[in-house]
Amino acid sequence: MSKGRIFSGVQPSGRLTLGNYLGAIRNFVRLQDDYECIYCVVDMHAITVWQDPAELRHTTREVAAAYLASGIDPAKSIIFNQSQVGAHAELAWIFNCVARMGWLNRMTQFKEKAGKNRENAAVGLFVYPNLMAADILVYKATHVPVGEDQKQHLELCRDIAQKFNHDYGQEFFPVTEPLIFGAATRVMSLRDGTSKMSKSDPSDNSRINITDDSDTIARKIRKAKTDPEPLPETVKDLEGRPEADNLLGIWAALSDITKEEAVAAFAGGQFSGFKQELADLAVARMAPIADEMRHLMDAPDHVDSVLADGAARADAIARPILDEVKDMVGFLRG
Ligand code: AQP
């Protein structure tokens, strides 16, 4: 028996990172047996900042290939790209009229991404959380697996569902629960343990890309920033040591153990030995995924057909839900 319906997505806004993998994609794979899962490549979100069209097509296929190579089974779960299912954009417009300016003004991701040049940011970047709410609610998804950074957007999605239900006098949309789990819910930059590992970071050395080859992974880990102290004896000793905390968290996630266990395994050791072991582990876990992605990208017809099939299945779920919403709002339908 399914425990509910899951929706989640990843933006094709650059090369996927170890953060996207450990914070999101790996968890997507693990949820397939217990939930009805819908996994999206959110290309409409990606264009909230400039994307070269040819590059966007490539990266959209690459994210889908990463889903498949990581173990998402298209026979069990739906895999598709957002722009192929028009219901997302239609519901997003309705949510633009439900969400309040004040709610969106509080979103920290907009502030971070728009930076100092707010006046020049795309309007789409500001209303991004409304589209994200539509992505989730157009399927009445009950759970959304995400990394820690998306928690605030999920709260906004819940506010939108509740306001819509209140305004139209019906308990129509579920109040969706985030699923944030694993030892690496927020993987940090390899160059600065206080900022998130991100695909759009200008420094390639700040992240491990899913497609990096073994030598590159090993080099980036060897060069990762650390501090001069030996590795800590307890998790509490990680306080004020963000880089050690991050690398041990990555170790724990890749080994499928807790951070406590990871700290105990290397207590009092030197970073150099630990980094060598971490590099070997990262290569062992990530290289097979990169190999399979390369294989899929060599013949993208298969990826394209998975996306087209997924879009048809997603549309069949979304369309009747959107039709009900239109009736509730008072839109005439033919
Ligand atoms: N560093 C991270 N640690 C853990 N989880 C992460 N996620 C992203 N970065 C980390 C999770 O990956 C999923 C997909 O993210 P996204 O592509 O929709 O956008 P994002 O969160 O903005 O990711 P990036 O890599 O930072 O992309 P850019 O640079 O384009 O903005 C989400 O579940 C997210 O939590």
Tab-separated table of C-alpha atoms and ligand atoms in Angstrom:
chain	number	residue	atom	x	y	z
A	1	MET	CA	0.000	0.000	0.000
A	2	SER	CA	1.316	3.412	-0.996
A	3	LYS	CA	2.034	5.802	1.892
A	4	GLY	CA	1.070	8.751	-0.313
A	5	ARG	CA	2.091	10.645	-3.433
A	6	ILE	CA	5.506	12.228	-3.819
A	7	PHE	CA	6.512	15.073	-6.088
A	8	SER	CA	10.003	16.506	-6.311
A	9	GLY	CA	12.223	18.120	-8.902
A	10	VAL	CA	15.690	19.288	-9.797
A	11	GLN	CA	16.521	22.307	-11.960
A	12	PRO	CA	18.526	21.775	-15.140
A	13	SER	CA	20.522	24.902	-14.326
A	14	GLY	CA	24.023	23.430	-14.576
A	15	ARG	CA	25.913	20.276	-13.767
A	16	LEU	CA	24.431	18.331	-10.888
A	17	THR	CA	26.427	18.308	-7.692
A	18	LEU	CA	27.047	15.837	-4.912
A	19	GLY	CA	24.656	18.073	-2.899
A	20	ASN	CA	21.819	17.457	-5.376
A	21	TYR	CA	22.608	13.746	-5.260
A	22	LEU	CA	22.869	13.277	-1.478
A	23	GLY	CA	20.231	15.855	-0.527
A	24	ALA	CA	17.662	14.863	-3.138
A	25	ILE	CA	18.170	12.279	-5.911
A	26	ARG	CA	19.441	9.455	-3.711
A	27	ASN	CA	16.417	9.885	-1.458
A	28	PHE	CA	14.099	9.863	-4.508
A	29	VAL	CA	15.378	6.373	-5.331
A	30	ARG	CA	14.747	5.083	-1.827
A	31	LEU	CA	11.149	6.310	-1.698
A	32	GLN	CA	10.012	4.503	-4.837
A	33	ASP	CA	8.896	1.330	-3.091
A	34	ASP	CA	6.674	3.023	-0.516
A	35	TYR	CA	5.159	5.956	-2.406
A	36	GLU	CA	3.689	6.793	-5.794
A	37	CYS	CA	6.505	9.007	-7.093
A	38	ILE	CA	6.574	11.820	-9.646
A	39	TYR	CA	10.042	13.196	-10.403
A	40	CYS	CA	10.380	16.271	-12.546
A	41	VAL	CA	13.175	18.094	-14.332
A	42	VAL	CA	12.021	21.631	-13.607
A	43	ASP	CA	13.115	23.437	-16.769
A	44	MET	CA	10.630	26.288	-16.226
A	45	HIS	CA	12.289	27.032	-12.884
A	46	ALA	CA	15.713	26.975	-14.533
A	47	ILE	CA	14.899	29.915	-16.858
A	48	THR	CA	14.283	32.227	-13.886
A	49	VAL	CA	17.957	32.952	-14.488
A	50	TRP	CA	19.398	33.054	-18.030
A	51	GLN	CA	19.954	29.656	-19.690
A	52	ASP	CA	21.472	29.172	-23.123
A	53	PRO	CA	18.794	27.228	-25.106
A	54	ALA	CA	21.132	24.503	-26.458
A	55	GLU	CA	22.682	24.097	-23.014
A	56	LEU	CA	19.225	23.878	-21.403
A	57	ARG	CA	18.223	21.042	-23.735
A	58	HIS	CA	21.448	19.220	-22.893
A	59	THR	CA	21.155	19.739	-19.138
A	60	THR	CA	17.481	18.716	-19.095
A	61	ARG	CA	18.466	15.375	-20.633
A	62	GLU	CA	21.411	15.152	-18.254
A	63	VAL	CA	19.229	15.549	-15.138
A	64	ALA	CA	16.870	12.874	-16.497
A	65	ALA	CA	19.895	10.658	-17.178
A	66	ALA	CA	21.071	11.235	-13.593
A	67	TYR	CA	17.668	10.120	-12.304
A	68	LEU	CA	17.850	6.939	-14.378
A	69	ALA	CA	21.525	6.246	-13.626
A	70	SER	CA	20.931	6.699	-9.882
A	71	GLY	CA	18.225	4.048	-9.915
A	72	ILE	CA	14.881	5.767	-10.471
A	73	ASP	CA	12.845	3.213	-12.369
A	74	PRO	CA	10.616	4.818	-15.055
A	75	ALA	CA	8.287	1.816	-14.944
A	76	LYS	CA	7.563	2.548	-11.272
A	77	SER	CA	7.988	6.308	-11.041
A	78	ILE	CA	7.040	9.112	-13.411
A	79	ILE	CA	10.005	11.034	-14.853
A	80	PHE	CA	9.304	14.073	-17.062
A	81	ASN	CA	10.269	17.678	-17.732
A	82	GLN	CA	7.985	20.371	-16.385
A	83	SER	CA	7.388	22.383	-19.569
A	84	GLN	CA	5.761	19.350	-21.256
A	85	VAL	CA	2.836	19.467	-18.803
A	86	GLY	CA	0.985	22.768	-19.210
A	87	ALA	CA	-1.038	22.308	-16.013
A	88	HIS	CA	1.957	23.500	-13.926
A	89	ALA	CA	1.945	26.951	-15.539
A	90	GLU	CA	-1.845	27.240	-15.444
A	91	LEU	CA	-2.067	26.494	-11.727
A	92	ALA	CA	0.934	28.728	-11.043
A	93	TRP	CA	-0.999	31.691	-12.466
A	94	ILE	CA	-3.904	31.004	-10.121
A	95	PHE	CA	-1.423	30.784	-7.222
A	96	ASN	CA	0.089	34.120	-8.293
A	97	CYS	CA	-3.328	35.469	-7.365
A	98	VAL	CA	-3.478	33.570	-4.049
A	99	ALA	CA	0.003	34.183	-2.628
A	100	ARG	CA	0.698	37.589	-1.052
A	101	MET	CA	3.614	39.904	-1.893
A	102	GLY	CA	4.613	39.916	1.767
A	103	TRP	CA	5.002	36.131	1.790
A	104	LEU	CA	7.301	36.179	-1.232
A	105	ASN	CA	9.270	39.145	0.108
A	106	ARG	CA	10.391	36.939	2.987
A	107	MET	CA	11.940	34.229	0.780
A	108	THR	CA	15.657	34.078	1.474
A	109	GLN	CA	16.510	32.262	-1.777
A	110	PHE	CA	15.191	35.198	-3.830
A	111	LYS	CA	17.305	37.598	-1.784
A	112	GLU	CA	20.397	35.412	-2.257
A	113	LYS	CA	19.880	34.862	-5.971
A	114	ALA	CA	18.776	38.392	-6.866
A	115	GLY	CA	21.666	39.803	-4.820
A	116	LYS	CA	22.150	43.552	-4.781
A	117	ASN	CA	20.640	43.986	-8.228
A	118	ARG	CA	17.043	43.249	-7.228
A	119	GLU	CA	15.551	45.659	-9.736
A	120	ASN	CA	17.122	43.706	-12.565
A	121	ALA	CA	16.015	40.218	-11.401
A	122	ALA	CA	13.450	38.391	-13.545
A	123	VAL	CA	9.876	38.557	-12.213
A	124	GLY	CA	9.870	34.752	-12.559
A	125	LEU	CA	12.616	34.497	-9.935
A	126	PHE	CA	10.400	36.361	-7.454
A	127	VAL	CA	7.340	34.159	-8.083
A	128	TYR	CA	9.402	30.950	-8.301
A	129	PRO	CA	7.875	29.581	-5.049
A	130	ASN	CA	4.355	29.929	-6.508
A	131	LEU	CA	5.340	27.742	-9.469
A	132	MET	CA	6.921	25.290	-7.049
A	133	ALA	CA	3.654	25.147	-5.073
A	134	ALA	CA	1.781	24.502	-8.324
A	135	ASP	CA	4.232	21.716	-9.257
A	136	ILE	CA	3.419	19.943	-6.018
A	137	LEU	CA	-0.280	20.682	-5.637
A	138	VAL	CA	-1.310	20.021	-9.234
A	139	TYR	CA	-0.772	16.364	-8.266
A	140	LYS	CA	-2.113	16.823	-4.712
A	141	ALA	CA	1.250	15.435	-3.583
A	142	THR	CA	1.323	14.554	0.106
A	143	HIS	CA	5.120	14.507	0.568
A	144	VAL	CA	8.092	16.311	-0.983
A	145	PRO	CA	11.650	15.046	-0.465
A	146	VAL	CA	14.037	18.038	-0.567
A	147	GLY	CA	17.293	19.299	0.889
A	148	GLU	CA	17.262	21.673	3.873
A	149	ASP	CA	17.530	24.747	1.582
A	150	GLN	CA	14.032	24.201	0.181
A	151	LYS	CA	12.257	24.099	3.560
A	152	GLN	CA	11.077	27.709	3.399
A	153	HIS	CA	9.555	27.215	-0.063
A	154	LEU	CA	7.718	24.154	1.200
A	155	GLU	CA	6.254	26.218	4.041
A	156	LEU	CA	5.013	28.733	1.473
A	157	CYS	CA	3.418	25.895	-0.494
A	158	ARG	CA	1.533	24.894	2.650
A	159	ASP	CA	0.404	28.515	3.187
A	160	ILE	CA	-0.855	28.699	-0.407
A	161	ALA	CA	-2.773	25.412	-0.056
A	162	GLN	CA	-4.388	26.604	3.151
A	163	LYS	CA	-5.320	30.028	1.782
A	164	PHE	CA	-6.770	28.505	-1.387
A	165	ASN	CA	-8.788	25.989	0.663
A	166	HIS	CA	-10.013	28.815	2.893
A	167	ASP	CA	-10.840	31.250	0.058
A	168	TYR	CA	-12.803	28.661	-1.920
A	169	GLY	CA	-14.365	27.011	1.139
A	170	GLN	CA	-13.204	23.444	0.542
A	171	GLU	CA	-10.451	21.205	1.935
A	172	PHE	CA	-9.198	20.661	-1.595
A	173	PHE	CA	-5.393	20.702	-1.474
A	174	PRO	CA	-3.421	18.622	1.030
A	175	VAL	CA	-1.034	20.355	3.399
A	176	THR	CA	2.133	18.778	2.004
A	177	GLU	CA	4.865	17.456	4.290
A	178	PRO	CA	8.574	17.899	3.537
A	179	LEU	CA	10.744	14.772	3.782
A	180	ILE	CA	14.246	15.842	4.760
A	181	PHE	CA	16.458	12.914	5.692
A	182	GLY	CA	19.931	11.413	5.434
A	183	ALA	CA	23.251	12.552	6.903
A	184	ALA	CA	23.738	15.222	4.209
A	185	THR	CA	20.637	17.373	4.043
A	186	ARG	CA	22.852	20.417	3.404
A	187	VAL	CA	26.144	19.675	1.688
A	188	MET	CA	28.452	22.691	1.853
A	189	SER	CA	31.014	24.120	-0.563
A	190	LEU	CA	34.457	22.451	-0.544
A	191	ARG	CA	36.034	25.938	-0.524
A	192	ASP	CA	33.888	27.446	2.237
A	193	GLY	CA	32.074	25.325	4.814
A	194	THR	CA	29.579	28.102	5.500
A	195	SER	CA	28.063	28.315	2.011
A	196	LYS	CA	25.963	25.698	0.233
A	197	MET	CA	27.464	23.476	-2.450
A	198	SER	CA	25.670	24.754	-5.535
A	199	LYS	CA	25.712	24.095	-9.274
A	200	SER	CA	25.796	27.813	-10.011
A	201	ASP	CA	28.846	28.580	-7.799
A	202	PRO	CA	31.414	30.210	-10.120
A	203	SER	CA	34.211	28.018	-8.691
A	204	ASP	CA	34.196	24.455	-10.027
A	205	ASN	CA	36.503	23.464	-7.155
A	206	SER	CA	33.714	24.317	-4.695
A	207	ARG	CA	31.731	21.257	-5.699
A	208	ILE	CA	31.863	17.676	-6.879
A	209	ASN	CA	29.836	17.317	-10.054
A	210	ILE	CA	28.036	14.042	-10.615
A	211	THR	CA	29.837	13.788	-13.960
A	212	ASP	CA	33.375	14.431	-12.603
A	213	ASP	CA	35.878	11.688	-13.410
A	214	SER	CA	37.747	9.840	-10.664
A	215	ASP	CA	40.908	11.981	-10.837
A	216	THR	CA	38.908	15.197	-10.623
A	217	ILE	CA	36.916	13.962	-7.607
A	218	ALA	CA	40.131	12.923	-5.818
A	219	ARG	CA	41.857	16.235	-6.617
A	220	LYS	CA	38.919	18.348	-5.423
A	221	ILE	CA	38.715	16.435	-2.149
A	222	ARG	CA	42.495	16.677	-1.609
A	223	LYS	CA	42.290	20.450	-2.147
A	224	ALA	CA	39.152	20.928	-0.016
A	225	LYS	CA	39.518	23.578	2.661
A	226	THR	CA	40.128	22.277	6.215
A	227	ASP	CA	41.443	23.683	9.492
A	228	PRO	CA	44.782	22.942	11.210
A	229	GLU	CA	43.361	20.805	14.069
A	230	PRO	CA	43.164	16.986	14.021
A	231	LEU	CA	39.709	15.486	13.383
A	232	PRO	CA	37.343	15.883	16.344
A	233	GLU	CA	36.592	13.283	19.031
A	234	THR	CA	32.855	14.057	19.307
A	235	VAL	CA	30.093	15.620	17.191
A	236	LYS	CA	29.941	18.478	19.687
A	237	ASP	CA	33.583	19.298	18.889
A	238	LEU	CA	32.520	20.000	15.299
A	239	GLU	CA	31.018	23.282	16.453
A	240	GLY	CA	32.862	26.173	14.822
A	241	ARG	CA	34.584	23.764	12.392
A	242	PRO	CA	32.275	23.918	9.343
A	243	GLU	CA	34.695	22.282	6.886
A	244	ALA	CA	35.366	19.250	9.117
A	245	ASP	CA	31.640	19.005	9.780
A	246	ASN	CA	30.892	19.043	6.055
A	247	LEU	CA	33.493	16.445	5.031
A	248	LEU	CA	32.466	14.073	7.836
A	249	GLY	CA	28.816	14.570	6.855
A	250	ILE	CA	29.651	13.614	3.262
A	251	TRP	CA	31.537	10.555	4.506
A	252	ALA	CA	28.568	9.555	6.676
A	253	ALA	CA	26.058	9.994	3.846
A	254	LEU	CA	28.175	8.064	1.327
A	255	SER	CA	28.725	5.233	3.849
A	256	ASP	CA	25.103	5.251	4.995
A	257	ILE	CA	26.002	5.765	8.639
A	258	THR	CA	25.277	8.560	11.112
A	259	LYS	CA	27.578	11.516	11.617
A	260	GLU	CA	28.281	10.239	15.164
A	261	GLU	CA	29.580	6.994	13.674
A	262	ALA	CA	31.666	8.852	11.102
A	263	VAL	CA	33.228	11.058	13.804
A	264	ALA	CA	34.016	7.986	15.928
A	265	ALA	CA	35.704	6.249	12.975
A	266	PHE	CA	38.238	9.087	12.419
A	267	ALA	CA	38.453	10.614	15.939
A	268	GLY	CA	41.794	12.383	16.476
A	269	GLY	CA	43.067	11.455	12.972
A	270	GLN	CA	44.740	13.717	10.422
A	271	PHE	CA	42.833	15.285	7.527
A	272	SER	CA	45.291	13.919	4.955
A	273	GLY	CA	44.506	10.242	5.662
A	274	PHE	CA	40.797	10.936	6.002
A	275	LYS	CA	40.696	12.843	2.696
A	276	GLN	CA	42.336	9.934	0.886
A	277	GLU	CA	39.688	7.539	2.243
A	278	LEU	CA	36.908	10.002	1.453
A	279	ALA	CA	38.164	10.400	-2.124
A	280	ASP	CA	38.250	6.604	-2.608
A	281	LEU	CA	34.733	6.270	-1.237
A	282	ALA	CA	33.334	9.147	-3.326
A	283	VAL	CA	34.875	7.667	-6.482
A	284	ALA	CA	33.509	4.198	-5.679
A	285	ARG	CA	29.992	5.560	-5.159
A	286	MET	CA	29.839	8.211	-7.891
A	287	ALA	CA	31.859	6.760	-10.790
A	288	PRO	CA	29.299	4.055	-11.722
A	289	ILE	CA	26.566	6.726	-11.883
A	290	ALA	CA	28.714	8.969	-14.091
A	291	ASP	CA	29.504	6.010	-16.374
A	292	GLU	CA	25.836	5.127	-16.770
A	293	MET	CA	24.963	8.785	-17.426
A	294	ARG	CA	27.575	8.958	-20.192
A	295	HIS	CA	26.123	5.812	-21.702
A	296	LEU	CA	22.573	7.278	-21.626
A	297	MET	CA	23.711	10.626	-23.032
A	298	ASP	CA	25.418	8.894	-25.968
A	299	ALA	CA	21.959	7.820	-27.212
A	300	PRO	CA	19.529	10.443	-25.867
A	301	ASP	CA	16.515	9.007	-27.737
A	302	HIS	CA	15.881	6.678	-24.818
A	303	VAL	CA	15.952	9.596	-22.341
A	304	ASP	CA	13.621	11.623	-24.586
A	305	SER	CA	11.121	8.777	-24.785
A	306	VAL	CA	11.169	8.325	-20.981
A	307	LEU	CA	10.399	12.065	-20.629
A	308	ALA	CA	7.589	11.975	-23.205
A	309	ASP	CA	5.996	8.902	-21.630
A	310	GLY	CA	6.338	10.446	-18.148
A	311	ALA	CA	4.759	13.710	-19.353
A	312	ALA	CA	1.696	11.871	-20.686
A	313	ARG	CA	1.289	10.001	-17.379
A	314	ALA	CA	1.806	13.186	-15.337
A	315	ASP	CA	-0.705	15.088	-17.479
A	316	ALA	CA	-3.323	12.367	-16.927
A	317	ILE	CA	-3.070	12.951	-13.150
A	318	ALA	CA	-2.808	16.740	-13.261
A	319	ARG	CA	-5.512	17.603	-15.807
A	320	PRO	CA	-8.584	16.455	-13.793
A	321	ILE	CA	-7.234	18.165	-10.652
A	322	LEU	CA	-6.700	21.406	-12.584
A	323	ASP	CA	-10.204	21.134	-14.082
A	324	GLU	CA	-11.688	20.955	-10.579
A	325	VAL	CA	-9.636	24.000	-9.561
A	326	LYS	CA	-10.954	25.928	-12.578
A	327	ASP	CA	-14.527	25.071	-11.608
A	328	MET	CA	-13.916	26.215	-8.035
A	329	VAL	CA	-12.366	29.500	-9.208
A	330	GLY	CA	-15.275	30.148	-11.569
A	331	PHE	CA	-13.593	29.701	-14.940
A	332	LEU	CA	-15.905	28.449	-17.702
A	333	ARG	CA	-14.642	25.326	-19.432
A	334	GLY	CA	-15.735	24.069	-22.853
B	1	AQP	N1	24.120	21.544	-1.175
B	1	AQP	C1	23.008	20.812	-1.085
B	1	AQP	N2	22.865	19.911	-0.093
B	1	AQP	C2	21.732	19.153	-0.006
B	1	AQP	N3	20.716	19.236	-0.892
B	1	AQP	C3	20.827	20.114	-1.894
B	1	AQP	N4	20.024	20.442	-2.922
B	1	AQP	C4	20.604	21.400	-3.674
B	1	AQP	N5	21.795	21.720	-3.165
B	1	AQP	C5	21.971	20.948	-2.048
B	1	AQP	C6	18.723	19.828	-3.188
B	1	AQP	O1	18.697	19.410	-4.531
B	1	AQP	C7	17.368	19.525	-5.011
B	1	AQP	C8	17.353	20.199	-6.331
B	1	AQP	O2	17.775	21.510	-6.214
B	1	AQP	P1	17.474	22.530	-7.380
B	1	AQP	O3	18.207	22.128	-8.586
B	1	AQP	O4	16.031	22.669	-7.582
B	1	AQP	O5	17.940	23.928	-6.895
B	1	AQP	P2	18.805	24.426	-5.728
B	1	AQP	O6	18.303	23.956	-4.425
B	1	AQP	O7	18.888	25.912	-5.897
B	1	AQP	O8	20.199	23.704	-6.063
B	1	AQP	P3	21.529	24.325	-6.514
B	1	AQP	O9	22.477	23.200	-6.812
B	1	AQP	O10	22.008	25.339	-5.542
B	1	AQP	O11	21.167	24.988	-7.899
B	1	AQP	P4	21.361	26.480	-8.382
B	1	AQP	O12	22.822	26.743	-8.174
B	1	AQP	O13	20.975	26.456	-9.816
B	1	AQP	O14	20.501	27.332	-7.548
B	1	AQP	C9	16.557	20.235	-3.948
B	1	AQP	O15	15.803	19.276	-3.229
B	1	AQP	C10	17.598	20.831	-3.058
B	1	AQP	O16	17.155	20.936	-1.726
